[in-house]
Amino acid sequence: MTVLEIRDLSVDYGQGDDAVHAVSSVDLTLERGEVLGLAGESGSGKSTLAHAMTRLLPPPGVITSGEVLYHGRRSSSDGPVDVLGLTPKELRAFRWSEVSVVFQGAMNSLNPVSTVEQQLGDVFRAHRRDMTAARRTERSRELLDLVGISADRLSAYPHQLSGGTRQRVMIAMALALEPEIVVMDEPTTALDVVVQRQILEKMMRLREQLGFAVVFITHDISLLVEFSDRIAIVYAGRVVEQAPAREIYRAAAHPYSRGLLNSFPALHGERRPLTGIPGSPPDLRHVPSGCPFHPRCPSAFDPCDQDTPALVPLGEHRSAACWLHTTSPRRRSGVGAT
Ligand code: ATP
Ligand code: SF4
């Protein structure tokens, strides 16, 4: 069951010739209760996609095309909620209750002069006006317990908490209104690896317990493969492959996905040489013609620098945008094939 559907979403920063085309014609779906990982080099557009789908895009970011449709519990018999069409008031009700976000620096956005209890209480005061003070405290205790923090920390100020505990408080806040979708953009990058893993394991257990779906963004491909059900690989603002995490890890279909995976040590099995990807990501003001990966692709052949491959299904659960997997007229006639 699809909970969020992104159709043909494009985002630019700025306008005219100098506009940065950060997200281009992205189609993605998020299923109820799944963890969808977004992978790609720095600057590939992952955060912009996350900001756009939650309507948190800061200026000069502009959504130039597309739709974001929410099929969760607030959708009515009239159909899904058109997220991009929500009024500011509707958006305030939608955020936190239906979709919440945990960003990398979230732990630093706690108010330094308010206790944990006051800050959790603020969420309820803003969104659950009929909640009594006693119920707010009770619910705040439950939430701290949920994320593995002792209830006596309710009276603590942020400076009295470790980075890991502050990030757990942010996760508690994100879960306070039991949203159906939690977007986690580099949620643990600022923390040491042990705390990082503890928090992610906790988050995934909570996901099983509470049933929310997660959009998970991290630079660490190993973590992404381990914690995601499905992965979408993003290059130059486009989704170039999506598939179940295990399938991508076992045999990526897109040369860029392979390059990305070969830039990280293997999780299991035999050691493999780390090869990396030659060259650098393109300037998103001037994306290369044809397949945007062609200047760096070890498998590029004749049509790649001219014709843009579409994201097409390769079997039931996988899709990729690469001419290697489709039969172009030129390949059929054998011109330039390698
Ligand atoms: P990272 O992993 O480093 O966070 P990312 O994949 O999330 O990178 P984005 O941060 O979404 O990528 O950036 C996508 C593109 O948009 C990049 O080329 C970036 O330089 C550009 N960009 C992001 N924010 C702005 C902005 N405020 N103004 C102009 N360009 C921007
Ligand atoms: Fe490489 Fe061509 Fe496939 Fe692009 S379309 S990834 S350049 S083989």
PDB file of N, CA, C and O and ligand atoms in Angstrom, residues 240 253-256 258 290-305 307-309 321-325 338, ligand 2:
ATOM      1  N   VAL A 240      18.315   7.020 -10.703  1.00  0.00           N
ATOM      2  CA  VAL A 240      18.856   6.225 -11.809  1.00  0.00           C
ATOM      3  C   VAL A 240      18.662   4.723 -11.591  1.00  0.00           C
ATOM      4  O   VAL A 240      18.791   3.943 -12.522  1.00  0.00           O
ATOM      5  N   ALA A 253      22.290  -2.711 -11.030  1.00  0.00           N
ATOM      6  CA  ALA A 253      22.056  -2.741 -12.482  1.00  0.00           C
ATOM      7  C   ALA A 253      22.652  -1.522 -13.182  1.00  0.00           C
ATOM      8  O   ALA A 253      22.954  -1.581 -14.370  1.00  0.00           O
ATOM      9  N   HIS A 254      22.811  -0.425 -12.458  1.00  0.00           N
ATOM     10  CA  HIS A 254      23.275   0.820 -13.081  1.00  0.00           C
ATOM     11  C   HIS A 254      24.773   1.005 -12.796  1.00  0.00           C
ATOM     12  O   HIS A 254      25.209   0.818 -11.654  1.00  0.00           O
ATOM     13  N   PRO A 255      25.573   1.372 -13.790  1.00  0.00           N
ATOM     14  CA  PRO A 255      27.010   1.556 -13.546  1.00  0.00           C
ATOM     15  C   PRO A 255      27.309   2.536 -12.410  1.00  0.00           C
ATOM     16  O   PRO A 255      28.275   2.346 -11.666  1.00  0.00           O
ATOM     17  N   TYR A 256      26.476   3.570 -12.240  1.00  0.00           N
ATOM     18  CA  TYR A 256      26.723   4.505 -11.136  1.00  0.00           C
ATOM     19  C   TYR A 256      26.489   3.822  -9.791  1.00  0.00           C
ATOM     20  O   TYR A 256      27.268   3.996  -8.853  1.00  0.00           O
ATOM     21  N   ARG A 258      26.841   0.727  -9.144  1.00  0.00           N
ATOM     22  CA  ARG A 258      27.983  -0.184  -8.931  1.00  0.00           C
ATOM     23  C   ARG A 258      29.190   0.600  -8.422  1.00  0.00           C
ATOM     24  O   ARG A 258      29.861   0.190  -7.477  1.00  0.00           O
ATOM     25  N   GLY A 290      22.228  13.754 -22.841  1.00  0.00           N
ATOM     26  CA  GLY A 290      22.061  12.299 -22.826  1.00  0.00           C
ATOM     27  C   GLY A 290      21.990  11.776 -21.405  1.00  0.00           C
ATOM     28  O   GLY A 290      21.345  12.361 -20.537  1.00  0.00           O
ATOM     29  N   CYS A 291      22.667  10.659 -21.145  1.00  0.00           N
ATOM     30  CA  CYS A 291      22.742  10.137 -19.779  1.00  0.00           C
ATOM     31  C   CYS A 291      23.693  11.033 -18.991  1.00  0.00           C
ATOM     32  O   CYS A 291      24.867  11.174 -19.370  1.00  0.00           O
ATOM     33  N   PRO A 292      23.234  11.647 -17.903  1.00  0.00           N
ATOM     34  CA  PRO A 292      24.107  12.600 -17.201  1.00  0.00           C
ATOM     35  C   PRO A 292      25.375  11.961 -16.643  1.00  0.00           C
ATOM     36  O   PRO A 292      26.338  12.655 -16.345  1.00  0.00           O
ATOM     37  N   PHE A 293      25.387  10.628 -16.544  1.00  0.00           N
ATOM     38  CA  PHE A 293      26.559   9.935 -15.995  1.00  0.00           C
ATOM     39  C   PHE A 293      27.592   9.627 -17.079  1.00  0.00           C
ATOM     40  O   PHE A 293      28.690   9.167 -16.767  1.00  0.00           O
ATOM     41  N   HIS A 294      27.271   9.914 -18.369  1.00  0.00           N
ATOM     42  CA  HIS A 294      28.141   9.390 -19.425  1.00  0.00           C
ATOM     43  C   HIS A 294      29.603   9.851 -19.355  1.00  0.00           C
ATOM     44  O   HIS A 294      30.503   9.070 -19.660  1.00  0.00           O
ATOM     45  N   PRO A 295      29.908  11.106 -18.915  1.00  0.00           N
ATOM     46  CA  PRO A 295      31.331  11.472 -18.898  1.00  0.00           C
ATOM     47  C   PRO A 295      32.159  10.628 -17.921  1.00  0.00           C
ATOM     48  O   PRO A 295      33.383  10.587 -18.019  1.00  0.00           O
ATOM     49  N   ARG A 296      31.489   9.984 -16.950  1.00  0.00           N
ATOM     50  CA  ARG A 296      32.230   9.217 -15.930  1.00  0.00           C
ATOM     51  C   ARG A 296      32.017   7.711 -16.070  1.00  0.00           C
ATOM     52  O   ARG A 296      32.576   6.937 -15.297  1.00  0.00           O
ATOM     53  N   CYS A 297      31.192   7.322 -17.017  1.00  0.00           N
ATOM     54  CA  CYS A 297      30.741   5.926 -17.033  1.00  0.00           C
ATOM     55  C   CYS A 297      31.729   5.018 -17.779  1.00  0.00           C
ATOM     56  O   CYS A 297      32.028   5.253 -18.955  1.00  0.00           O
ATOM     57  N   PRO A 298      32.200   3.955 -17.128  1.00  0.00           N
ATOM     58  CA  PRO A 298      33.130   3.045 -17.805  1.00  0.00           C
ATOM     59  C   PRO A 298      32.452   2.224 -18.903  1.00  0.00           C
ATOM     60  O   PRO A 298      33.137   1.633 -19.746  1.00  0.00           O
ATOM     61  N   SER A 299      31.116   2.198 -18.924  1.00  0.00           N
ATOM     62  CA  SER A 299      30.411   1.371 -19.916  1.00  0.00           C
ATOM     63  C   SER A 299      29.755   2.205 -21.008  1.00  0.00           C
ATOM     64  O   SER A 299      28.993   1.666 -21.817  1.00  0.00           O
ATOM     65  N   ALA A 300      30.025   3.524 -21.032  1.00  0.00           N
ATOM     66  CA  ALA A 300      29.314   4.389 -21.987  1.00  0.00           C
ATOM     67  C   ALA A 300      29.532   3.923 -23.430  1.00  0.00           C
ATOM     68  O   ALA A 300      30.617   3.470 -23.784  1.00  0.00           O
ATOM     69  N   PHE A 301      28.512   4.023 -24.226  1.00  0.00           N
ATOM     70  CA  PHE A 301      28.641   3.681 -25.647  1.00  0.00           C
ATOM     71  C   PHE A 301      27.844   4.695 -26.452  1.00  0.00           C
ATOM     72  O   PHE A 301      27.454   5.748 -25.934  1.00  0.00           O
ATOM     73  N   ASP A 302      27.610   4.382 -27.708  1.00  0.00           N
ATOM     74  CA  ASP A 302      27.186   5.406 -28.654  1.00  0.00           C
ATOM     75  C   ASP A 302      25.982   6.278 -28.273  1.00  0.00           C
ATOM     76  O   ASP A 302      26.080   7.495 -28.327  1.00  0.00           O
ATOM     77  N   PRO A 303      24.850   5.727 -27.848  1.00  0.00           N
ATOM     78  CA  PRO A 303      23.727   6.649 -27.627  1.00  0.00           C
ATOM     79  C   PRO A 303      23.839   7.451 -26.340  1.00  0.00           C
ATOM     80  O   PRO A 303      23.109   8.422 -26.158  1.00  0.00           O
ATOM     81  N   CYS A 304      24.779   7.063 -25.454  1.00  0.00           N
ATOM     82  CA  CYS A 304      24.735   7.596 -24.088  1.00  0.00           C
ATOM     83  C   CYS A 304      24.940   9.103 -24.002  1.00  0.00           C
ATOM     84  O   CYS A 304      24.394   9.753 -23.117  1.00  0.00           O
ATOM     85  N   ASP A 305      25.730   9.694 -24.882  1.00  0.00           N
ATOM     86  CA  ASP A 305      25.983  11.128 -24.762  1.00  0.00           C
ATOM     87  C   ASP A 305      24.906  11.968 -25.448  1.00  0.00           C
ATOM     88  O   ASP A 305      24.951  13.186 -25.385  1.00  0.00           O
ATOM     89  N   ASP A 307      21.191  10.578 -26.003  1.00  0.00           N
ATOM     90  CA  ASP A 307      19.817  10.238 -25.633  1.00  0.00           C
ATOM     91  C   ASP A 307      19.726   9.919 -24.147  1.00  0.00           C
ATOM     92  O   ASP A 307      20.542   9.153 -23.624  1.00  0.00           O
ATOM     93  N   THR A 308      18.738  10.507 -23.510  1.00  0.00           N
ATOM     94  CA  THR A 308      18.585  10.298 -22.066  1.00  0.00           C
ATOM     95  C   THR A 308      17.788   9.019 -21.810  1.00  0.00           C
ATOM     96  O   THR A 308      16.653   8.898 -22.268  1.00  0.00           O
ATOM     97  N   PRO A 309      18.363   8.066 -21.081  1.00  0.00           N
ATOM     98  CA  PRO A 309      17.606   6.838 -20.809  1.00  0.00           C
ATOM     99  C   PRO A 309      16.525   7.094 -19.759  1.00  0.00           C
ATOM    100  O   PRO A 309      16.759   7.801 -18.787  1.00  0.00           O
ATOM    101  N   ALA A 321      17.756   3.423 -15.099  1.00  0.00           N
ATOM    102  CA  ALA A 321      17.798   4.310 -16.273  1.00  0.00           C
ATOM    103  C   ALA A 321      19.163   4.162 -16.915  1.00  0.00           C
ATOM    104  O   ALA A 321      20.096   4.890 -16.571  1.00  0.00           O
ATOM    105  N   CYS A 322      19.296   3.205 -17.793  1.00  0.00           N
ATOM    106  CA  CYS A 322      20.593   2.953 -18.441  1.00  0.00           C
ATOM    107  C   CYS A 322      20.355   2.228 -19.752  1.00  0.00           C
ATOM    108  O   CYS A 322      19.607   1.244 -19.794  1.00  0.00           O
ATOM    109  N   TRP A 323      21.021   2.705 -20.803  1.00  0.00           N
ATOM    110  CA  TRP A 323      20.839   2.087 -22.121  1.00  0.00           C
ATOM    111  C   TRP A 323      21.321   0.652 -22.172  1.00  0.00           C
ATOM    112  O   TRP A 323      20.935  -0.106 -23.061  1.00  0.00           O
ATOM    113  N   LEU A 324      22.171   0.261 -21.229  1.00  0.00           N
ATOM    114  CA  LEU A 324      22.644  -1.130 -21.242  1.00  0.00           C
ATOM    115  C   LEU A 324      21.489  -2.112 -21.088  1.00  0.00           C
ATOM    116  O   LEU A 324      21.587  -3.260 -21.494  1.00  0.00           O
ATOM    117  N   HIS A 325      20.394  -1.635 -20.486  1.00  0.00           N
ATOM    118  CA  HIS A 325      19.301  -2.554 -20.173  1.00  0.00           C
ATOM    119  C   HIS A 325      18.107  -2.418 -21.106  1.00  0.00           C
ATOM    120  O   HIS A 325      17.075  -3.047 -20.895  1.00  0.00           O
ATOM    121  N   THR A 338      29.565  -1.500 -27.259  1.00  0.00           N
ATOM    122  CA  THR A 338      30.842  -2.012 -26.767  1.00  0.00           C
ATOM    123  C   THR A 338      30.615  -3.306 -26.031  1.00  0.00           C
ATOM    124  O   THR A 338      29.543  -3.546 -25.548  1.00  0.00           O
TER     125      THR A 338
HETATM  126 FE1  SF4 B   2      26.644   4.392 -18.662  1.00  0.00          FE
HETATM  127 FE2  SF4 B   2      25.271   4.715 -20.928  1.00  0.00          FE
HETATM  128 FE3  SF4 B   2      24.179   3.425 -18.875  1.00  0.00          FE
HETATM  129 FE4  SF4 B   2      24.563   6.049 -18.749  1.00  0.00          FE
HETATM  130  S1  SF4 B   2      23.200   4.977 -20.163  1.00  0.00           S
HETATM  131  S2  SF4 B   2      24.996   4.598 -17.159  1.00  0.00           S
HETATM  132  S3  SF4 B   2      26.487   6.291 -19.827  1.00  0.00           S
HETATM  133  S4  SF4 B   2      25.967   2.784 -20.058  1.00  0.00           S
END
